[in-house]
PDB file of C-alpha atoms in Angstrom:
ATOM      1  CA  LEU A1193       0.000   0.000   0.000  1.00 66.00           C
ATOM      2  CA  GLY A1194       2.832   2.352   0.843  1.00 65.00           C
ATOM      3  CA  LEU A1195       4.502   1.865  -2.524  1.00 66.00           C
ATOM      4  CA  LEU A1196       1.187   2.687  -4.188  1.00 66.00           C
ATOM      5  CA  GLY A1197       0.817   5.862  -2.168  1.00 69.00           C
ATOM      6  CA  LEU A1198      -2.151   4.490  -0.246  1.00 68.00           C
ATOM      7  CA  LEU A1199      -1.124   5.495   3.273  1.00 76.00           C
ATOM      8  CA  SER A1200      -4.710   6.327   4.106  1.00 73.00           C
ATOM      9  CA  GLN A1201      -6.037   6.366   7.658  1.00 76.00           C
ATOM     10  CA  PRO A1202      -9.538   5.116   6.709  1.00 78.00           C
ATOM     11  CA  LEU A1203      -8.017   2.358   4.570  1.00 79.00           C
ATOM     12  CA  PHE A1204      -5.715   1.188   7.368  1.00 80.00           C
ATOM     13  CA  MET A1205      -8.470   1.381   9.978  1.00 81.00           C
ATOM     14  CA  GLY A1206     -10.786  -0.606   7.731  1.00 82.00           C
ATOM     15  CA  GLY A1207      -8.106  -3.200   7.072  1.00 81.00           C
ATOM     16  CA  PHE A1208      -7.263  -3.608  10.751  1.00 80.00           C
ATOM     17  CA  THR A1209     -10.943  -3.859  11.654  1.00 86.00           C
ATOM     18  CA  LEU A1210     -11.460  -6.548   9.016  1.00 88.00           C
ATOM     19  CA  LEU A1211      -8.452  -8.562  10.198  1.00 86.00           C
ATOM     20  CA  ILE A1212      -9.532  -8.360  13.838  1.00 87.00           C
ATOM     21  CA  THR A1213     -13.080  -9.389  12.946  1.00 88.00           C
ATOM     22  CA  VAL A1214     -11.920 -12.373  10.890  1.00 88.00           C
ATOM     23  CA  GLU A1215      -9.488 -13.510  13.592  1.00 86.00           C
ATOM     24  CA  ALA A1216     -12.113 -13.157  16.328  1.00 85.00           C
ATOM     25  CA  THR A1217     -14.597 -15.173  14.272  1.00 84.00           C
ATOM     26  CA  LEU A1218     -12.105 -17.948  13.561  1.00 84.00           C
ATOM     27  CA  SER A1219     -11.032 -18.077  17.213  1.00 81.00           C
ATOM     28  CA  TRP A1220     -14.644 -18.279  18.366  1.00 82.00           C
ATOM     29  CA  ARG A1221     -15.403 -21.131  15.968  1.00 79.00           C
ATOM     30  CA  SER A1222     -12.264 -22.971  16.979  1.00 77.00           C
ATOM     31  CA  ARG A1223     -13.052 -22.579  20.669  1.00 75.00           C
ATOM     32  CA  ARG A1224     -16.438 -24.181  20.189  1.00 70.00           C
ATOM     33  CA  ARG A1225     -14.716 -27.360  19.008  1.00 68.00           C
ATOM     34  CA  ARG A1226     -12.677 -27.864  22.143  1.00 63.00           C
ATOM     35  CA  ASP A1227     -12.979 -27.699  25.875  1.00 56.00           C
ATOM     36  CA  ALA A1228     -11.446 -24.308  26.600  1.00 51.00           C
ATOM     37  CA  GLU A1229     -11.348 -24.856  30.349  1.00 50.00           C
ATOM     38  CA  SER A1230      -9.406 -28.105  30.171  1.00 51.00           C
ATOM     39  CA  ARG A1231      -7.030 -26.602  27.595  1.00 50.00           C
ATOM     40  CA  THR A1232      -6.290 -23.722  29.921  1.00 49.00           C
ATOM     41  CA  ARG A1233      -5.487 -26.158  32.699  1.00 48.00           C
ATOM     42  CA  VAL A1234      -3.061 -27.985  30.422  1.00 48.00           C
ATOM     43  CA  LEU A1235      -1.216 -24.882  29.236  1.00 51.00           C
ATOM     44  CA  PHE A1236      -1.018 -22.921  32.474  1.00 53.00           C
ATOM     45  CA  SER A1237      -0.843 -24.636  35.816  1.00 54.00           C
ATOM     46  CA  ARG A1238      -1.948 -22.677  38.865  1.00 63.00           C
ATOM     47  CA  SER A1239       0.927 -23.847  41.036  1.00 80.00           C
ATOM     48  CA  ARG A1240       2.724 -21.683  43.555  1.00 85.00           C
ATOM     49  CA  VAL A1241       5.737 -21.509  41.241  1.00 85.00           C
ATOM     50  CA  ALA A1242       3.535 -20.215  38.431  1.00 87.00           C
ATOM     51  CA  MET A1243       2.009 -17.512  40.622  1.00 89.00           C
ATOM     52  CA  ILE A1244       5.398 -16.400  41.948  1.00 91.00           C
ATOM     53  CA  CYS A1245       6.980 -16.272  38.491  1.00 90.00           C
ATOM     54  CA  LEU A1246       3.988 -14.455  37.034  1.00 91.00           C
ATOM     55  CA  ALA A1247       4.102 -11.879  39.824  1.00 93.00           C
ATOM     56  CA  ALA A1248       7.841 -11.462  39.265  1.00 94.00           C
ATOM     57  CA  CYS A1249       7.322 -10.954  35.519  1.00 94.00           C
ATOM     58  CA  LEU A1250       4.715  -8.206  35.885  1.00 95.00           C
ATOM     59  CA  PRO A1251       7.095  -5.425  37.061  1.00 96.00           C
ATOM     60  CA  PHE A1252       9.428  -6.084  34.133  1.00 96.00           C
ATOM     61  CA  VAL A1253       6.570  -5.987  31.634  1.00 96.00           C
ATOM     62  CA  ALA A1254       5.205  -2.818  33.247  1.00 96.00           C
ATOM     63  CA  CYS A1255       8.604  -1.108  32.975  1.00 96.00           C
ATOM     64  CA  MET A1256       8.870  -2.187  29.345  1.00 96.00           C
ATOM     65  CA  LEU A1257       5.428  -0.777  28.590  1.00 96.00           C
ATOM     66  CA  LEU A1258       6.108   2.548  30.286  1.00 95.00           C
ATOM     67  CA  GLY A1259       9.562   2.834  28.724  1.00 94.00           C
ATOM     68  CA  ALA A1260       8.207   2.126  25.254  1.00 94.00           C
ATOM     69  CA  MET A1261       5.833   5.076  25.591  1.00 93.00           C
ATOM     70  CA  LEU A1262       8.691   7.544  26.076  1.00 92.00           C
ATOM     71  CA  PRO A1263      10.272   9.507  23.193  1.00 91.00           C
ATOM     72  CA  SER A1264      13.426   7.918  21.785  1.00 87.00           C
ATOM     73  CA  THR A1265      16.889   9.347  22.286  1.00 87.00           C
ATOM     74  CA  ASP A1266      18.950   6.674  20.490  1.00 88.00           C
ATOM     75  CA  PHE A1267      20.777   7.766  17.344  1.00 88.00           C
ATOM     76  CA  ASP A1268      19.744   4.766  15.259  1.00 89.00           C
ATOM     77  CA  VAL A1269      16.090   5.193  16.179  1.00 90.00           C
ATOM     78  CA  LYS A1270      16.042   8.912  15.444  1.00 88.00           C
ATOM     79  CA  GLU A1271      18.131   8.561  12.294  1.00 89.00           C
ATOM     80  CA  TYR A1272      16.257   5.812  10.472  1.00 88.00           C
ATOM     81  CA  HIS A1273      14.140   3.393  12.538  1.00 91.00           C
ATOM     82  CA  LEU A1274      11.584   6.162  13.043  1.00 90.00           C
ATOM     83  CA  GLN A1275      12.929   8.841  10.715  1.00 92.00           C
ATOM     84  CA  GLY A1276      12.338   6.680   7.661  1.00 90.00           C
ATOM     85  CA  PRO A1277       8.695   5.934   8.508  1.00 91.00           C
ATOM     86  CA  LYS A1278       8.227   9.612   9.387  1.00 92.00           C
ATOM     87  CA  GLU A1279       9.367  10.709   5.932  1.00 92.00           C
ATOM     88  CA  TYR A1280       7.203   8.065   4.293  1.00 91.00           C
ATOM     89  CA  PHE A1281       4.209   9.270   6.304  1.00 90.00           C
ATOM     90  CA  LEU A1282       4.777  12.922   5.454  1.00 90.00           C
ATOM     91  CA  ALA A1283       5.214  12.058   1.770  1.00 88.00           C
ATOM     92  CA  GLY A1284       2.120   9.854   1.773  1.00 85.00           C
ATOM     93  CA  ARG A1285       3.999   6.943   0.234  1.00 85.00           C
ATOM     94  CA  ILE A1286       7.052   4.723   0.614  1.00 87.00           C
ATOM     95  CA  HIS A1287       9.827   5.884  -1.672  1.00 88.00           C
ATOM     96  CA  PHE A1288      13.612   5.879  -1.993  1.00 91.00           C
ATOM     97  CA  LEU A1289      15.377   8.315   0.327  1.00 89.00           C
ATOM     98  CA  PRO A1290      18.733   9.117  -1.290  1.00 90.00           C
ATOM     99  CA  HIS A1291      19.842  11.272   1.648  1.00 92.00           C
ATOM    100  CA  ASN A1292      19.416   8.442   4.183  1.00 88.00           C
ATOM    101  CA  VAL A1293      21.231   5.263   3.217  1.00 88.00           C
ATOM    102  CA  TYR A1294      20.013   3.459   6.345  1.00 87.00           C
ATOM    103  CA  THR A1295      16.455   3.460   5.044  1.00 87.00           C
ATOM    104  CA  SER A1296      17.596   1.141   2.254  1.00 87.00           C
ATOM    105  CA  PHE A1297      17.914  -1.630   4.831  1.00 86.00           C
ATOM    106  CA  PRO A1298      15.036  -4.138   4.990  1.00 84.00           C
ATOM    107  CA  PHE A1299      12.298  -2.261   6.841  1.00 86.00           C
ATOM    108  CA  LEU A1300      10.051  -4.817   8.535  1.00 88.00           C
ATOM    109  CA  THR A1301       9.377  -3.749  12.119  1.00 91.00           C
ATOM    110  CA  GLU A1302       9.579  -0.157  10.939  1.00 90.00           C
ATOM    111  CA  MET A1303       6.368  -0.752   9.032  1.00 89.00           C
ATOM    112  CA  LEU A1304       4.595  -1.190  12.365  1.00 90.00           C
ATOM    113  CA  SER A1305       5.763   2.292  13.319  1.00 92.00           C
ATOM    114  CA  LEU A1306       4.562   3.607   9.968  1.00 91.00           C
ATOM    115  CA  ALA A1307       1.200   1.923  10.502  1.00 89.00           C
ATOM    116  CA  GLY A1308       0.970   3.627  13.893  1.00 90.00           C
ATOM    117  CA  MET A1309       1.600   6.991  12.265  1.00 92.00           C
ATOM    118  CA  VAL A1310      -1.025   6.386   9.595  1.00 90.00           C
ATOM    119  CA  VAL A1311      -3.677   5.151  12.032  1.00 89.00           C
ATOM    120  CA  TYR A1312      -3.014   7.921  14.559  1.00 88.00           C
ATOM    121  CA  GLY A1313      -2.728  10.568  11.875  1.00 87.00           C
ATOM    122  CA  ASP A1314       0.430  12.078  13.355  1.00 90.00           C
ATOM    123  CA  TRP A1315       4.060  11.097  12.935  1.00 91.00           C
ATOM    124  CA  TYR A1316       5.176  11.921  16.496  1.00 92.00           C
ATOM    125  CA  PHE A1317       2.494  10.184  18.535  1.00 93.00           C
ATOM    126  CA  GLY A1318       2.205   7.527  15.858  1.00 91.00           C
ATOM    127  CA  ALA A1319       5.874   6.731  16.414  1.00 92.00           C
ATOM    128  CA  LEU A1320       5.197   6.256  20.129  1.00 94.00           C
ATOM    129  CA  VAL A1321       2.315   3.958  19.221  1.00 92.00           C
ATOM    130  CA  GLY A1322       4.675   1.993  16.979  1.00 92.00           C
ATOM    131  CA  LYS A1323       7.252   1.695  19.765  1.00 94.00           C
ATOM    132  CA  THR A1324       4.587   0.429  22.134  1.00 94.00           C
ATOM    133  CA  VAL A1325       3.428  -2.155  19.601  1.00 93.00           C
ATOM    134  CA  LEU A1326       7.026  -3.325  19.162  1.00 94.00           C
ATOM    135  CA  MET A1327       7.305  -3.740  22.926  1.00 96.00           C
ATOM    136  CA  VAL A1328       4.585  -6.425  22.777  1.00 96.00           C
ATOM    137  CA  PHE A1329       7.099  -8.743  21.102  1.00 96.00           C
ATOM    138  CA  ALA A1330       8.749  -9.209  24.537  1.00 96.00           C
ATOM    139  CA  PRO A1331       5.821 -10.896  26.328  1.00 96.00           C
ATOM    140  CA  ILE A1332       5.022 -12.872  23.174  1.00 96.00           C
ATOM    141  CA  THR A1333       8.614 -14.120  23.139  1.00 97.00           C
ATOM    142  CA  ALA A1334       8.341 -14.987  26.825  1.00 96.00           C
ATOM    143  CA  LEU A1335       5.248 -17.080  26.086  1.00 96.00           C
ATOM    144  CA  ALA A1336       7.126 -18.853  23.298  1.00 96.00           C
ATOM    145  CA  VAL A1337      10.073 -19.502  25.627  1.00 96.00           C
ATOM    146  CA  TYR A1338       7.631 -20.837  28.221  1.00 95.00           C
ATOM    147  CA  ALA A1339       6.136 -23.238  25.677  1.00 94.00           C
ATOM    148  CA  ILE A1340       9.563 -24.365  24.454  1.00 95.00           C
ATOM    149  CA  ALA A1341      10.919 -25.044  27.945  1.00 94.00           C
ATOM    150  CA  ARG A1342       7.774 -26.867  29.009  1.00 92.00           C
ATOM    151  CA  ARG A1343       7.770 -28.975  25.859  1.00 91.00           C
ATOM    152  CA  LEU A1344      11.438 -29.918  26.290  1.00 91.00           C
ATOM    153  CA  THR A1345      11.233 -30.765  29.996  1.00 90.00           C
ATOM    154  CA  ASP A1346       7.556 -31.676  30.424  1.00 84.00           C
ATOM    155  CA  GLN A1347       7.617 -29.562  33.583  1.00 84.00           C
ATOM    156  CA  PRO A1348       5.395 -26.457  33.884  1.00 81.00           C
ATOM    157  CA  SER A1349       7.740 -24.868  36.417  1.00 87.00           C
ATOM    158  CA  SER A1350      10.639 -24.913  33.957  1.00 90.00           C
ATOM    159  CA  GLY A1351       8.523 -22.969  31.488  1.00 91.00           C
ATOM    160  CA  TRP A1352       7.747 -20.280  34.045  1.00 93.00           C
ATOM    161  CA  PHE A1353      11.390 -19.981  35.085  1.00 94.00           C
ATOM    162  CA  ALA A1354      12.429 -19.703  31.438  1.00 94.00           C
ATOM    163  CA  ALA A1355       9.879 -16.956  30.767  1.00 95.00           C
ATOM    164  CA  LEU A1356      11.003 -15.059  33.865  1.00 95.00           C
ATOM    165  CA  ALA A1357      14.646 -15.426  32.858  1.00 96.00           C
ATOM    166  CA  TYR A1358      13.914 -13.909  29.458  1.00 96.00           C
ATOM    167  CA  LEU A1359      11.823 -10.988  30.695  1.00 96.00           C
ATOM    168  CA  SER A1360      14.300 -10.154  33.463  1.00 95.00           C
ATOM    169  CA  THR A1361      17.279 -10.077  31.102  1.00 94.00           C
ATOM    170  CA  PRO A1362      18.503  -6.458  30.873  1.00 94.00           C
ATOM    171  CA  TRP A1363      18.949  -6.639  27.101  1.00 93.00           C
ATOM    172  CA  ALA A1364      15.373  -7.873  26.666  1.00 93.00           C
ATOM    173  CA  TYR A1365      14.222  -4.776  28.534  1.00 94.00           C
ATOM    174  CA  ARG A1366      16.546  -2.541  26.547  1.00 93.00           C
ATOM    175  CA  ILE A1367      15.354  -3.650  23.119  1.00 93.00           C
ATOM    176  CA  SER A1368      11.735  -3.441  24.260  1.00 93.00           C
ATOM    177  CA  ILE A1369      11.787   0.278  25.023  1.00 93.00           C
ATOM    178  CA  ILE A1370      13.455   1.394  21.791  1.00 90.00           C
ATOM    179  CA  ALA A1371      12.334   0.896  18.207  1.00 87.00           C
ATOM    180  CA  TYR A1372      14.997  -1.682  17.351  1.00 90.00           C
ATOM    181  CA  THR A1373      14.451  -4.854  15.367  1.00 90.00           C
ATOM    182  CA  GLU A1374      16.064  -7.329  17.765  1.00 92.00           C
ATOM    183  CA  GLY A1375      12.921  -7.802  19.844  1.00 92.00           C
ATOM    184  CA  ALA A1376      10.939  -8.983  16.846  1.00 94.00           C
ATOM    185  CA  MET A1377      13.860 -11.108  15.667  1.00 95.00           C
ATOM    186  CA  CYS A1378      14.054 -12.889  19.045  1.00 95.00           C
ATOM    187  CA  CYS A1379      10.310 -13.453  18.912  1.00 96.00           C
ATOM    188  CA  TYR A1380      10.312 -15.020  15.468  1.00 96.00           C
ATOM    189  CA  VAL A1381      13.359 -17.166  16.246  1.00 96.00           C
ATOM    190  CA  ALA A1382      11.617 -18.500  19.363  1.00 96.00           C
ATOM    191  CA  LEU A1383       8.364 -19.094  17.475  1.00 96.00           C
ATOM    192  CA  ALA A1384      10.247 -20.864  14.676  1.00 97.00           C
ATOM    193  CA  LEU A1385      11.923 -23.157  17.212  1.00 96.00           C
ATOM    194  CA  LEU A1386       8.573 -23.843  18.860  1.00 95.00           C
ATOM    195  CA  ALA A1387       6.990 -24.635  15.494  1.00 96.00           C
ATOM    196  CA  TRP A1388       9.832 -27.048  14.725  1.00 95.00           C
ATOM    197  CA  LEU A1389       9.403 -28.801  18.086  1.00 93.00           C
ATOM    198  CA  ILE A1390       5.665 -29.146  17.500  1.00 92.00           C
ATOM    199  CA  PHE A1391       6.350 -30.563  14.042  1.00 92.00           C
ATOM    200  CA  GLN A1392       8.845 -33.059  15.495  1.00 88.00           C
ATOM    201  CA  ASP A1393       6.227 -34.343  17.928  1.00 83.00           C
ATOM    202  CA  ARG A1394       3.752 -35.160  15.178  1.00 80.00           C
TER     203      ARG A1394
END
């Protein structure tokens, strides 16, 4: 859409609404085919270890969320991670920026920041929205790490400890409050490993 010059707020809002509606419908239909309560008991045990680890994870996630809402001060973020999407937004389309060689890198997570700008209708607050969306990769990665550890050890407690270890790692916090790509990369690597483990069990 960006290459076609279709960075339109109504178009993006309509697209997001359609995707959310379709996903909600599919999830609802899928849930009707299984016992949701028993599945929840299988995935997440209510043991003391689980409660302690979950409580320990919450402050880290809260700090990540609050930090992601702050304006960026990092050079890389200001120079191209958010500057590129800003220029695309102001131009109304994605185009080559000869004065900024960094924007010729593959821009994947940066498109989430651009989407935030388009939906919000402002490049500054849209960039903060994009940063906050990127922060969500951290808890998703923690869930993937939980699933991997539990699948490998067949022990729920090991999954909780693994998730806590990831969320409490200083670098995980660092990449969650700035608009870098490493958070998304960690997430997709973990999800790819989890998908491979699930495939191996079939």
